[in-house]
C-alpha atoms as a PDB file:
ATOM      1  CA  UNK A   1      -0.024   0.005   0.140  1.00  0.00           C
ATOM      2  CA  UNK A   2       3.100   2.089   0.179  1.00  0.00           C
ATOM      3  CA  UNK A   3       3.766   2.549  -2.912  1.00  0.00           C
ATOM      4  CA  UNK A   4       0.228   3.176  -3.873  1.00  0.00           C
ATOM      5  CA  UNK A   5      -0.059   5.960  -1.739  1.00  0.00           C
ATOM      6  CA  UNK A   6       3.503   7.534  -3.216  1.00  0.00           C
ATOM      7  CA  UNK A   7       2.245   6.888  -6.667  1.00  0.00           C
ATOM      8  CA  UNK A   8      -1.248   8.433  -5.877  1.00  0.00           C
ATOM      9  CA  UNK A   9       0.921  11.400  -4.479  1.00  0.00           C
ATOM     10  CA  UNK A  10       1.901  13.448  -7.910  1.00  0.00           C
ATOM     11  CA  UNK A  11      -2.050  12.447  -9.151  1.00  0.00           C
ATOM     12  CA  UNK A  12      -2.916  13.880  -6.211  1.00  0.00           C
ATOM     13  CA  UNK A  13      -1.745  17.166  -5.884  1.00  0.00           C
ATOM     14  CA  UNK A  14      -1.016  18.311  -8.677  1.00  0.00           C
ATOM     15  CA  UNK A  15      -5.386  19.441  -9.892  1.00  0.00           C
ATOM     16  CA  UNK A  16      -4.155  21.810  -6.057  1.00  0.00           C
ATOM     17  CA  UNK A  17      -1.175  22.986  -6.896  1.00  0.00           C
ATOM     18  CA  UNK A  18      -2.879  26.021  -8.275  1.00  0.00           C
ATOM     19  CA  UNK A  19      -5.342  25.999  -5.033  1.00  0.00           C
ATOM     20  CA  UNK A  20      -2.426  25.795  -2.556  1.00  0.00           C
ATOM     21  CA  UNK A  21      -3.522  28.711  -0.655  1.00  0.00           C
ATOM     22  CA  UNK A  22      -6.978  28.433  -0.660  1.00  0.00           C
ATOM     23  CA  UNK A  23      -7.555  23.877  -0.756  1.00  0.00           C
ATOM     24  CA  UNK A  24      -5.450  22.450   0.590  1.00  0.00           C
ATOM     25  CA  UNK A  25      -6.590  21.787   4.064  1.00  0.00           C
ATOM     26  CA  UNK A  26      -6.490  18.362   4.883  1.00  0.00           C
ATOM     27  CA  UNK A  27     -10.335  17.157   4.175  1.00  0.00           C
ATOM     28  CA  UNK A  28      -9.381  18.083   0.487  1.00  0.00           C
ATOM     29  CA  UNK A  29      -5.449  16.843   0.624  1.00  0.00           C
ATOM     30  CA  UNK A  30      -7.698  13.524   1.375  1.00  0.00           C
ATOM     31  CA  UNK A  31      -9.859  13.628  -1.440  1.00  0.00           C
ATOM     32  CA  UNK A  32      -8.020  13.827  -3.603  1.00  0.00           C
ATOM     33  CA  UNK A  33      -5.621  10.990  -2.316  1.00  0.00           C
ATOM     34  CA  UNK A  34      -8.368   8.859  -2.137  1.00  0.00           C
ATOM     35  CA  UNK A  35      -9.910   9.658  -6.026  1.00  0.00           C
ATOM     36  CA  UNK A  36      -6.072   9.047  -7.200  1.00  0.00           C
ATOM     37  CA  UNK A  37      -5.635   5.685  -5.175  1.00  0.00           C
ATOM     38  CA  UNK A  38      -9.223   4.167  -6.839  1.00  0.00           C
ATOM     39  CA  UNK A  39      -7.693   5.191 -10.478  1.00  0.00           C
ATOM     40  CA  UNK A  40      -4.316   3.766  -9.844  1.00  0.00           C
ATOM     41  CA  UNK A  41      -5.374   0.270  -9.406  1.00  0.00           C
ATOM     42  CA  UNK A  42      -2.650  -0.871  -7.240  1.00  0.00           C
ATOM     43  CA  UNK A  43      -4.921  -1.164  -4.456  1.00  0.00           C
ATOM     44  CA  UNK A  44      -5.072  -4.190  -2.973  1.00  0.00           C
ATOM     45  CA  UNK A  45      -8.781  -4.349  -1.629  1.00  0.00           C
ATOM     46  CA  UNK A  46     -11.519  -1.864  -1.057  1.00  0.00           C
ATOM     47  CA  UNK A  47     -11.189   2.303  -0.276  1.00  0.00           C
ATOM     48  CA  UNK A  48     -13.304   3.350   1.831  1.00  0.00           C
ATOM     49  CA  UNK A  49     -13.819   7.556   2.220  1.00  0.00           C
ATOM     50  CA  UNK A  50     -14.678   8.739   5.502  1.00  0.00           C
ATOM     51  CA  UNK A  51     -15.183   5.721   6.939  1.00  0.00           C
ATOM     52  CA  UNK A  52     -18.088   5.523   9.424  1.00  0.00           C
ATOM     53  CA  UNK A  53     -17.386   3.963  13.627  1.00  0.00           C
ATOM     54  CA  UNK A  54     -20.812   3.239  15.388  1.00  0.00           C
ATOM     55  CA  UNK A  55     -20.904   2.040  19.139  1.00  0.00           C
ATOM     56  CA  UNK A  56     -23.838   0.162  20.132  1.00  0.00           C
ATOM     57  CA  UNK A  57     -24.792   1.148  24.300  1.00  0.00           C
ATOM     58  CA  UNK A  58     -26.038  -1.081  26.457  1.00  0.00           C
ATOM     59  CA  UNK A  59     -29.526  -0.585  25.271  1.00  0.00           C
ATOM     60  CA  UNK A  60     -28.396  -0.550  21.972  1.00  0.00           C
ATOM     61  CA  UNK A  61     -29.115   2.699  20.490  1.00  0.00           C
ATOM     62  CA  UNK A  62     -26.259   3.096  18.213  1.00  0.00           C
ATOM     63  CA  UNK A  63     -24.857   5.891  17.143  1.00  0.00           C
ATOM     64  CA  UNK A  64     -21.683   7.415  15.153  1.00  0.00           C
ATOM     65  CA  UNK A  65     -18.840   7.296  17.416  1.00  0.00           C
ATOM     66  CA  UNK A  66     -16.843   9.195  14.307  1.00  0.00           C
ATOM     67  CA  UNK A  67     -14.888   8.460  11.306  1.00  0.00           C
ATOM     68  CA  UNK A  68     -12.355   6.992  10.262  1.00  0.00           C
ATOM     69  CA  UNK A  69      -9.976   9.794   7.200  1.00  0.00           C
ATOM     70  CA  UNK A  70     -10.175   6.643   4.972  1.00  0.00           C
ATOM     71  CA  UNK A  71      -9.730   2.450   5.550  1.00  0.00           C
ATOM     72  CA  UNK A  72      -8.875  -0.433   3.058  1.00  0.00           C
ATOM     73  CA  UNK A  73     -10.509  -3.329   3.555  1.00  0.00           C
ATOM     74  CA  UNK A  74     -10.038  -7.040   1.556  1.00  0.00           C
ATOM     75  CA  UNK A  75     -12.018  -9.566   1.810  1.00  0.00           C
ATOM     76  CA  UNK A  76     -15.564  -8.849   3.550  1.00  0.00           C
ATOM     77  CA  UNK A  77     -15.211  -8.362   7.351  1.00  0.00           C
ATOM     78  CA  UNK A  78     -16.101  -4.593   7.251  1.00  0.00           C
ATOM     79  CA  UNK A  79     -14.469  -5.162  11.458  1.00  0.00           C
ATOM     80  CA  UNK A  80     -10.825  -6.345   9.892  1.00  0.00           C
ATOM     81  CA  UNK A  81      -9.245  -2.781   7.848  1.00  0.00           C
ATOM     82  CA  UNK A  82      -5.940  -1.000   7.230  1.00  0.00           C
ATOM     83  CA  UNK A  83      -7.079   2.834   9.044  1.00  0.00           C
ATOM     84  CA  UNK A  84      -4.923   6.046   7.541  1.00  0.00           C
ATOM     85  CA  UNK A  85      -6.018   9.189  10.133  1.00  0.00           C
ATOM     86  CA  UNK A  86      -4.660  11.870   7.904  1.00  0.00           C
ATOM     87  CA  UNK A  87      -3.144  15.276   8.868  1.00  0.00           C
ATOM     88  CA  UNK A  88      -0.952  18.194   7.788  1.00  0.00           C
ATOM     89  CA  UNK A  89       2.519  19.331   9.754  1.00  0.00           C
ATOM     90  CA  UNK A  90       4.537  22.052   8.399  1.00  0.00           C
ATOM     91  CA  UNK A  91       1.940  24.555   7.494  1.00  0.00           C
ATOM     92  CA  UNK A  92       3.152  28.337   6.059  1.00  0.00           C
ATOM     93  CA  UNK A  93       1.322  30.985   7.856  1.00  0.00           C
ATOM     94  CA  UNK A  94       2.196  34.425   7.443  1.00  0.00           C
ATOM     95  CA  UNK A  95       5.128  35.095  10.164  1.00  0.00           C
ATOM     96  CA  UNK A  96       5.838  31.569   9.950  1.00  0.00           C
ATOM     97  CA  UNK A  97       5.103  27.783   9.799  1.00  0.00           C
ATOM     98  CA  UNK A  98       3.393  25.254  12.378  1.00  0.00           C
ATOM     99  CA  UNK A  99       4.889  22.930  12.754  1.00  0.00           C
ATOM    100  CA  UNK A 100       1.708  21.228  13.825  1.00  0.00           C
ATOM    101  CA  UNK A 101       2.615  17.893  15.678  1.00  0.00           C
ATOM    102  CA  UNK A 102       0.384  17.972  18.184  1.00  0.00           C
ATOM    103  CA  UNK A 103      -1.946  17.681  16.325  1.00  0.00           C
ATOM    104  CA  UNK A 104      -1.220  14.609  14.776  1.00  0.00           C
ATOM    105  CA  UNK A 105      -0.321  13.050  17.740  1.00  0.00           C
ATOM    106  CA  UNK A 106      -2.721  14.152  20.349  1.00  0.00           C
ATOM    107  CA  UNK A 107      -5.546  14.039  17.329  1.00  0.00           C
ATOM    108  CA  UNK A 108      -4.249  11.286  14.937  1.00  0.00           C
ATOM    109  CA  UNK A 109      -2.179   8.599  16.461  1.00  0.00           C
ATOM    110  CA  UNK A 110      -4.094   8.965  20.133  1.00  0.00           C
ATOM    111  CA  UNK A 111      -7.462   7.605  18.239  1.00  0.00           C
ATOM    112  CA  UNK A 112      -5.418   4.472  17.586  1.00  0.00           C
ATOM    113  CA  UNK A 113      -3.441   4.077  20.954  1.00  0.00           C
ATOM    114  CA  UNK A 114      -7.163   4.366  23.190  1.00  0.00           C
ATOM    115  CA  UNK A 115      -8.992   2.282  20.759  1.00  0.00           C
ATOM    116  CA  UNK A 116     -11.452   4.532  19.321  1.00  0.00           C
ATOM    117  CA  UNK A 117      -9.696   3.904  15.743  1.00  0.00           C
ATOM    118  CA  UNK A 118      -9.192   0.588  15.127  1.00  0.00           C
ATOM    119  CA  UNK A 119      -9.627  -0.982  17.771  1.00  0.00           C
ATOM    120  CA  UNK A 120      -8.203  -4.473  19.000  1.00  0.00           C
ATOM    121  CA  UNK A 121      -6.331  -4.737  14.764  1.00  0.00           C
ATOM    122  CA  UNK A 122      -3.045  -4.953  14.977  1.00  0.00           C
ATOM    123  CA  UNK A 123      -1.557  -2.134  12.210  1.00  0.00           C
ATOM    124  CA  UNK A 124      -2.596   0.897  11.626  1.00  0.00           C
ATOM    125  CA  UNK A 125      -1.338   4.407   9.066  1.00  0.00           C
ATOM    126  CA  UNK A 126      -1.004   7.939   9.660  1.00  0.00           C
ATOM    127  CA  UNK A 127      -0.445  10.765   6.880  1.00  0.00           C
ATOM    128  CA  UNK A 128       1.051  13.445   7.257  1.00  0.00           C
ATOM    129  CA  UNK A 129       1.065  16.037   4.321  1.00  0.00           C
ATOM    130  CA  UNK A 130       4.097  17.745   4.817  1.00  0.00           C
ATOM    131  CA  UNK A 131       3.057  21.378   3.353  1.00  0.00           C
ATOM    132  CA  UNK A 132       6.586  23.133   2.921  1.00  0.00           C
ATOM    133  CA  UNK A 133       7.779  20.388   1.653  1.00  0.00           C
ATOM    134  CA  UNK A 134      10.332  19.342   4.641  1.00  0.00           C
ATOM    135  CA  UNK A 135      10.467  15.920   5.582  1.00  0.00           C
ATOM    136  CA  UNK A 136      13.141  16.053   7.746  1.00  0.00           C
ATOM    137  CA  UNK A 137      11.641  18.877   9.992  1.00  0.00           C
ATOM    138  CA  UNK A 138       8.403  17.174   9.923  1.00  0.00           C
ATOM    139  CA  UNK A 139       9.610  14.306  11.110  1.00  0.00           C
ATOM    140  CA  UNK A 140      11.962  15.646  13.679  1.00  0.00           C
ATOM    141  CA  UNK A 141       9.339  17.172  15.460  1.00  0.00           C
ATOM    142  CA  UNK A 142       6.914  13.944  15.268  1.00  0.00           C
ATOM    143  CA  UNK A 143      10.022  12.368  16.791  1.00  0.00           C
ATOM    144  CA  UNK A 144      10.352  14.966  19.838  1.00  0.00           C
ATOM    145  CA  UNK A 145       6.845  15.350  20.512  1.00  0.00           C
ATOM    146  CA  UNK A 146       5.919  10.770  20.462  1.00  0.00           C
ATOM    147  CA  UNK A 147       8.816  11.628  22.737  1.00  0.00           C
ATOM    148  CA  UNK A 148       7.276  13.616  25.137  1.00  0.00           C
ATOM    149  CA  UNK A 149       4.258  11.981  25.512  1.00  0.00           C
ATOM    150  CA  UNK A 150       5.691   7.948  25.469  1.00  0.00           C
ATOM    151  CA  UNK A 151       3.876   6.947  28.254  1.00  0.00           C
ATOM    152  CA  UNK A 152       0.783   8.427  27.137  1.00  0.00           C
ATOM    153  CA  UNK A 153       1.713   6.560  23.973  1.00  0.00           C
ATOM    154  CA  UNK A 154       2.127   3.197  25.002  1.00  0.00           C
ATOM    155  CA  UNK A 155       5.178   3.508  22.718  1.00  0.00           C
ATOM    156  CA  UNK A 156       7.675   1.135  22.789  1.00  0.00           C
ATOM    157  CA  UNK A 157       9.324   1.818  19.329  1.00  0.00           C
ATOM    158  CA  UNK A 158      10.625   3.537  16.686  1.00  0.00           C
ATOM    159  CA  UNK A 159      11.207   2.095  13.164  1.00  0.00           C
ATOM    160  CA  UNK A 160      13.406   4.991  10.216  1.00  0.00           C
ATOM    161  CA  UNK A 161      13.511   3.613   6.762  1.00  0.00           C
ATOM    162  CA  UNK A 162      15.419   4.789   4.148  1.00  0.00           C
ATOM    163  CA  UNK A 163      14.324   7.842   2.541  1.00  0.00           C
ATOM    164  CA  UNK A 164      16.030  10.288  -0.371  1.00  0.00           C
ATOM    165  CA  UNK A 165      15.947  13.800  -0.100  1.00  0.00           C
ATOM    166  CA  UNK A 166      12.629  15.047  -1.962  1.00  0.00           C
ATOM    167  CA  UNK A 167      10.906  12.308  -1.165  1.00  0.00           C
ATOM    168  CA  UNK A 168       8.303   9.976   1.021  1.00  0.00           C
ATOM    169  CA  UNK A 169       8.916   9.765   4.091  1.00  0.00           C
ATOM    170  CA  UNK A 170       8.173   6.271   6.601  1.00  0.00           C
ATOM    171  CA  UNK A 171       9.124   4.907   9.404  1.00  0.00           C
ATOM    172  CA  UNK A 172       6.855   2.864  12.280  1.00  0.00           C
ATOM    173  CA  UNK A 173       6.117   2.733  15.842  1.00  0.00           C
ATOM    174  CA  UNK A 174       5.258   0.347  18.144  1.00  0.00           C
ATOM    175  CA  UNK A 175       2.784   0.790  20.528  1.00  0.00           C
ATOM    176  CA  UNK A 176       0.830  -1.380  23.810  1.00  0.00           C
ATOM    177  CA  UNK A 177      -3.342  -0.007  23.212  1.00  0.00           C
ATOM    178  CA  UNK A 178      -6.211   0.236  24.742  1.00  0.00           C
ATOM    179  CA  UNK A 179      -6.662  -2.371  26.224  1.00  0.00           C
ATOM    180  CA  UNK A 180      -3.343  -3.972  26.817  1.00  0.00           C
ATOM    181  CA  UNK A 181      -2.614  -5.296  23.104  1.00  0.00           C
ATOM    182  CA  UNK A 182       0.087  -4.114  20.279  1.00  0.00           C
ATOM    183  CA  UNK A 183      -0.138  -2.428  17.537  1.00  0.00           C
ATOM    184  CA  UNK A 184       2.017  -1.440  14.509  1.00  0.00           C
ATOM    185  CA  UNK A 185       2.049   1.577  12.978  1.00  0.00           C
ATOM    186  CA  UNK A 186       3.216   3.360   9.701  1.00  0.00           C
ATOM    187  CA  UNK A 187       3.372   6.631   9.255  1.00  0.00           C
ATOM    188  CA  UNK A 188       4.035   8.098   5.635  1.00  0.00           C
ATOM    189  CA  UNK A 189       5.336  11.835   5.383  1.00  0.00           C
ATOM    190  CA  UNK A 190       3.801  12.838   1.220  1.00  0.00           C
ATOM    191  CA  UNK A 191       5.959  16.258   1.143  1.00  0.00           C
ATOM    192  CA  UNK A 192       4.612  18.808  -1.297  1.00  0.00           C
ATOM    193  CA  UNK A 193       6.877  19.850  -3.744  1.00  0.00           C
END
């Protein structure tokens, strides 16, 4: 799936280049990425955008708990999926670049650790849209934020994969999640050219 994402990334951002300032919010980019992934025909299953998670209380009432940016399902079991949560990183503003590493961890990665997303599943994925193209700075910022929250994240390991400058960056993290199972999270940092 990593190769499919990397192949789809240039297709995804092509139409967005002219709209970079106005239309580059996380959801809009993700819509383009999902469409590009579907077009590549390299995905080994079905992609569902904004995958809805329903919960049932003790009385049998069902409600919307939340939705995952997109999921990959293979086969017919919809309770078994690979979830993808997407966040922007290194977003340029008028006066400075905001790293947004804390929201990536707090509002993204933690949803897997707490079991809000992918509860009981062994694997998940995070995608970081690196809006200024500086993957090195984004990875460094994430390393620092994750290290500061090691206990909260149940972080037991991190492993970087080799990558060339200007190319997507991959790394993985392993977490002891609630209620006590282990999960590996694959991270993909996609540089905006």
